[in-house]
PDB file of C-alpha atoms in Angstrom:
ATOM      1  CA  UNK A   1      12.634  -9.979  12.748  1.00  0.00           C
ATOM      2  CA  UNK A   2      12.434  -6.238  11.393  1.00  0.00           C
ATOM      3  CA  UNK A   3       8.778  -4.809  10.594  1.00  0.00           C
ATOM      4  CA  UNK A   4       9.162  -3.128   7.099  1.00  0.00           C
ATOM      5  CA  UNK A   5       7.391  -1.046   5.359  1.00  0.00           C
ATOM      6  CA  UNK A   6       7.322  -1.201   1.295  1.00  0.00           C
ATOM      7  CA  UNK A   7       5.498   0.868  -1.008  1.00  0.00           C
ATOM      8  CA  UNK A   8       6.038  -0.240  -4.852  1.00  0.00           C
ATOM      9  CA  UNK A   9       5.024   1.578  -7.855  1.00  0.00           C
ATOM     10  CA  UNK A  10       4.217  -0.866 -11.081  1.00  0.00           C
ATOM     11  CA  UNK A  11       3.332   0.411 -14.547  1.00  0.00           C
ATOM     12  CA  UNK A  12      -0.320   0.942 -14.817  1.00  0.00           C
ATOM     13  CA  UNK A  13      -0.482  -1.153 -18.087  1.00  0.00           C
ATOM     14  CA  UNK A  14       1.040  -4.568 -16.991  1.00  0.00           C
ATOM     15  CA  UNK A  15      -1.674  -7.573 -17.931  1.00  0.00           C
ATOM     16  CA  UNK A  16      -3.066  -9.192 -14.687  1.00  0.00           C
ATOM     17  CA  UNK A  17      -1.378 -12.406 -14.982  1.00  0.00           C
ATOM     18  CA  UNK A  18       2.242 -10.237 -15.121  1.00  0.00           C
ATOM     19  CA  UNK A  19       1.350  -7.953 -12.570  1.00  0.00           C
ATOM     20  CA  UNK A  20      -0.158 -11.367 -10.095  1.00  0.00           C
ATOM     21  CA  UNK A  21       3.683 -13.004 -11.014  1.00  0.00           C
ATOM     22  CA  UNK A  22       5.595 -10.058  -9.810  1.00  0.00           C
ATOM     23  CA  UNK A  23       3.511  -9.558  -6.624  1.00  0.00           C
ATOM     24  CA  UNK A  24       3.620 -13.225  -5.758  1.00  0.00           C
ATOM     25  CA  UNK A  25       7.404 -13.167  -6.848  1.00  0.00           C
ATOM     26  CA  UNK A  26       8.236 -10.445  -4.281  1.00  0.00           C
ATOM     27  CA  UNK A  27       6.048 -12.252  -1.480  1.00  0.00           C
ATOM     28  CA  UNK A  28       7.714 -15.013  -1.923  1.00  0.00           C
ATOM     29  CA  UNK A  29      11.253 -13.130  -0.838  1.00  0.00           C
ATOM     30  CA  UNK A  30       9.365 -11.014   2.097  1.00  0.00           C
ATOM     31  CA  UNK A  31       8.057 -14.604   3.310  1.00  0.00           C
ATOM     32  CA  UNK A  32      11.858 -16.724   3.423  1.00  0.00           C
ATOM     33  CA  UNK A  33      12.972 -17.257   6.133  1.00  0.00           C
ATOM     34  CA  UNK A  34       9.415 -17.135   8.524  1.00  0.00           C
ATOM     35  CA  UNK A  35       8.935 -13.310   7.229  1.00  0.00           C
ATOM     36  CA  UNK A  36       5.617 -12.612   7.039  1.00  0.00           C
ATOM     37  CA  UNK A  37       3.290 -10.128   5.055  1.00  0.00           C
ATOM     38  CA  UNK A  38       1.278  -8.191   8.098  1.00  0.00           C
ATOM     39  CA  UNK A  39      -0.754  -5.936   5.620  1.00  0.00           C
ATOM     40  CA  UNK A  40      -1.082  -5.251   2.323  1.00  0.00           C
ATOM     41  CA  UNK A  41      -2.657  -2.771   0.201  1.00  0.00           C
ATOM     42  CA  UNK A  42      -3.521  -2.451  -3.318  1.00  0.00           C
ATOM     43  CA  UNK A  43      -4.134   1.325  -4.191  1.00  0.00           C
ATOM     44  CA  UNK A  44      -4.930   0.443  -7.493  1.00  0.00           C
ATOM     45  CA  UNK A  45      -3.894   2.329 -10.917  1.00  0.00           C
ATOM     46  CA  UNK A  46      -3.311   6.434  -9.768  1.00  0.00           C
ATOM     47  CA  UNK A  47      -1.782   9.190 -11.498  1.00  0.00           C
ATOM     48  CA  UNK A  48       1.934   9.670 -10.582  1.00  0.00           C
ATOM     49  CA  UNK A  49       3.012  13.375  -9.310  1.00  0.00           C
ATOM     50  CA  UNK A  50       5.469  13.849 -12.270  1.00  0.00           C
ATOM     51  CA  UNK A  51       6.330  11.609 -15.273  1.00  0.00           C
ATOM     52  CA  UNK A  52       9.038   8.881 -14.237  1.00  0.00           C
ATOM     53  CA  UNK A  53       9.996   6.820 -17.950  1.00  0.00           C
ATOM     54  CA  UNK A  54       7.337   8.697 -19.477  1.00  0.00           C
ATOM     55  CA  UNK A  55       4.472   6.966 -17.186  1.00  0.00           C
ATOM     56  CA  UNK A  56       1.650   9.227 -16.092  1.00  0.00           C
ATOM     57  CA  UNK A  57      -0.165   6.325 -14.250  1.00  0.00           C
ATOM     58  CA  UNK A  58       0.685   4.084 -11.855  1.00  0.00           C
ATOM     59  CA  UNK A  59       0.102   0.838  -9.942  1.00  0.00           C
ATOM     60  CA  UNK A  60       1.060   1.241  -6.317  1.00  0.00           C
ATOM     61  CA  UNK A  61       1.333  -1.485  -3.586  1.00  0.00           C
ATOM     62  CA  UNK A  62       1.925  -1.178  -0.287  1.00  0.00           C
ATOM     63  CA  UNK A  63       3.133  -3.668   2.439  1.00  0.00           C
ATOM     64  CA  UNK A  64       3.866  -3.506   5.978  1.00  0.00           C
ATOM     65  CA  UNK A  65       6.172  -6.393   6.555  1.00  0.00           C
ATOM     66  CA  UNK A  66       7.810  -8.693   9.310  1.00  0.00           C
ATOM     67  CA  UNK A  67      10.752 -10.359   7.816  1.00  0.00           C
ATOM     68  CA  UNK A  68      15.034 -10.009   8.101  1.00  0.00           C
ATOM     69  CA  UNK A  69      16.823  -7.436   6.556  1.00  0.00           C
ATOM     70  CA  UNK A  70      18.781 -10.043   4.063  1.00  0.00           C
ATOM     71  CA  UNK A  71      15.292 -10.428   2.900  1.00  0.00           C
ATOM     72  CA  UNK A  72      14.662  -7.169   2.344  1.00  0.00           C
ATOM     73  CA  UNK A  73      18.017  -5.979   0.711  1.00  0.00           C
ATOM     74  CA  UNK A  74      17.207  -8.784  -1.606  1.00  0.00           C
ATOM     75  CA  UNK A  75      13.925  -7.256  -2.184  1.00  0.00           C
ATOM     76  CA  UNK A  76      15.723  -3.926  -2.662  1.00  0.00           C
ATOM     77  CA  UNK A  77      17.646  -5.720  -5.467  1.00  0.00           C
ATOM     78  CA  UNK A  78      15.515  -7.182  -7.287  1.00  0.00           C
ATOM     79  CA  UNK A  79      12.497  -4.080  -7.495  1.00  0.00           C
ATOM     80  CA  UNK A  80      16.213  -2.434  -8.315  1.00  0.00           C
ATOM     81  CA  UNK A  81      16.261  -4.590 -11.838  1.00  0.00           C
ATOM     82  CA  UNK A  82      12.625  -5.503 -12.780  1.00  0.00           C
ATOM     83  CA  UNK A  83      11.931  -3.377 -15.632  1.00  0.00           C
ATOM     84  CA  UNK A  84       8.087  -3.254 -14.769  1.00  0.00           C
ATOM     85  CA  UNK A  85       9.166  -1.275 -11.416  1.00  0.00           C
ATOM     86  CA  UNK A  86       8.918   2.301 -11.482  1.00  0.00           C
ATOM     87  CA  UNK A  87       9.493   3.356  -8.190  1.00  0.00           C
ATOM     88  CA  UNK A  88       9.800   1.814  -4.699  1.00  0.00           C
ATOM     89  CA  UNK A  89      11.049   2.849  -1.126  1.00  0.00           C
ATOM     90  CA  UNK A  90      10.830   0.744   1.770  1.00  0.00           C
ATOM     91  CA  UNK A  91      11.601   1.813   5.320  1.00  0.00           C
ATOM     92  CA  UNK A  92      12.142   0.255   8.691  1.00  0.00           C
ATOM     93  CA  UNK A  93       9.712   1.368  11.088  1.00  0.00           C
ATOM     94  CA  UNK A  94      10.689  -1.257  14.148  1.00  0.00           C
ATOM     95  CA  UNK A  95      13.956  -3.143  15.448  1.00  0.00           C
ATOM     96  CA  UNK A  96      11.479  -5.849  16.367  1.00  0.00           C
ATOM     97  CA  UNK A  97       7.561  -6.535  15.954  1.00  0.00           C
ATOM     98  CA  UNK A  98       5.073  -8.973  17.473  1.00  0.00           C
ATOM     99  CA  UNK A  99       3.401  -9.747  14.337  1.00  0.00           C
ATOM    100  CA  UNK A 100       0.474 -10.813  16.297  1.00  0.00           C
ATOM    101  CA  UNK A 101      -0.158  -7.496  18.122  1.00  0.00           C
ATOM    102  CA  UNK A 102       0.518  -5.538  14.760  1.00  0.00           C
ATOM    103  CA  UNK A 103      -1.662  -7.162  12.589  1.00  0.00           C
ATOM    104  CA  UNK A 104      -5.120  -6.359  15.660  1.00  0.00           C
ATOM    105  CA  UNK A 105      -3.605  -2.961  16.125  1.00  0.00           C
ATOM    106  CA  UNK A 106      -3.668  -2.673  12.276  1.00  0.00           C
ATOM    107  CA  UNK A 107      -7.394  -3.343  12.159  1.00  0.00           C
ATOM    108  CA  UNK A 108      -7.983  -1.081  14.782  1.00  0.00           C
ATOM    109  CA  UNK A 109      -6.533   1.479  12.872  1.00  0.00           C
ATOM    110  CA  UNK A 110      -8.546   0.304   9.884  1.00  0.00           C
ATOM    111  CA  UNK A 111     -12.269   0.325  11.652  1.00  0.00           C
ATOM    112  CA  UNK A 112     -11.498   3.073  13.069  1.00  0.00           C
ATOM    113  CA  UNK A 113     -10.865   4.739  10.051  1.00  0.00           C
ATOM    114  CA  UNK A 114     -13.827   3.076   8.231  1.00  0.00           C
ATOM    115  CA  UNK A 115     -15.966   5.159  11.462  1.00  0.00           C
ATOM    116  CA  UNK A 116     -14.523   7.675  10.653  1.00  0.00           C
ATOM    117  CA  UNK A 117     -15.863   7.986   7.385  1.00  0.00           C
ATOM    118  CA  UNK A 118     -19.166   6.651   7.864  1.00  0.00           C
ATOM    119  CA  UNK A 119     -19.190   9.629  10.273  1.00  0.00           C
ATOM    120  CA  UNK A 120     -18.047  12.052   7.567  1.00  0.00           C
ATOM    121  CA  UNK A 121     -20.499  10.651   4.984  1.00  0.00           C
ATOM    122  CA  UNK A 122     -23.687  10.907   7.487  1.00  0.00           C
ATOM    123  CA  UNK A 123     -22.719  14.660   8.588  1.00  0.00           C
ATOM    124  CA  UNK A 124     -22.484  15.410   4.260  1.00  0.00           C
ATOM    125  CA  UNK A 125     -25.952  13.845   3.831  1.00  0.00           C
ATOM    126  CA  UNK A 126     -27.176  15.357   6.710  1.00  0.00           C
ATOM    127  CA  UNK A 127     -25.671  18.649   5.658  1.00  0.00           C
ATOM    128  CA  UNK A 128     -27.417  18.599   2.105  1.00  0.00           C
ATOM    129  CA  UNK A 129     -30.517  17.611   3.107  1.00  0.00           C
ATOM    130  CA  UNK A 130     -30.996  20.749   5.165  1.00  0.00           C
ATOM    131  CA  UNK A 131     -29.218  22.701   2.499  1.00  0.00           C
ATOM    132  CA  UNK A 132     -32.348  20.853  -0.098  1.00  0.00           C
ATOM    133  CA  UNK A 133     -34.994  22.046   2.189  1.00  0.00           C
ATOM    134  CA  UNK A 134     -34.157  25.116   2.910  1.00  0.00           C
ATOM    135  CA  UNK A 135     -33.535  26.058  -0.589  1.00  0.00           C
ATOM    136  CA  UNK A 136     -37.597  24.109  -0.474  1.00  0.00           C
ATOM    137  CA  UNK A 137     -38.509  26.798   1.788  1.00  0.00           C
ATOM    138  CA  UNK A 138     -37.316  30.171  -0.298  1.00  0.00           C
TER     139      UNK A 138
END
């Protein structure tokens, strides 16, 4: 198995229950076969860069696959004719993958991240407090 990564642009104004059928309809192709989903994101609704058929707004997912490449050309094929598909790209990142190893290095990445911020977020409040008591001070 190849690891995969697919990033899929939906309109922004699909119902739910269309928008849970399409996502379960193009797990369902990652996972013949013993593929496997090893992370997915939902973004949410964001404003696109430019216009593509007149959307402004879009839905994006993201997925970081294990799974064969006849799984993922029929993937290809099928975002390829789904009307509710604005965009997609997906890209091989690995010959082979230990979905195992990927999916703890993947929450590494994750917490680390989520430090990260916490970090960020302290220093801001830290930084405006001093900034509300000097301004106390004058």
């Amino acid at each position: 198995m190849r690891e995969y990564e697919a990033m899929i642009i939906a309109k922004a104004d699909l119902p739910e229950a269309e928008l849970s059928k399409m996502v379960s309809k193009w797990e369902t192709i990652i996972g013949a076969d013993g593929g496997q989903v090893v992370k997915k994101e939902t973004w949410g609704v964001r404003r696109l860069a430019y216009p593509i058929n007149k959307q402004t707004r879009g839905n994006y997912f993201v997925y970081d696959v294990a799974t064969n490449q006849a799984n993922i050309h029929e993937l290809e094929r099928i975002l390829k004719l789904e009307e509710n598909v604005l965009r997609s790209m997906v890209i091989k990142l690995a010959d082979s993958v230990n979905v195992e190893a990927r999916r703890l290095e993947l929450q590494k990445q994750a917490e680390a991240a989520a430090q990260r911020a916490a970090e960020a977020a302290r220093e801001k409040a830290e930084a405006e407090s001093l900034g509300a008591r000097r301004g106390q001070e004058d």
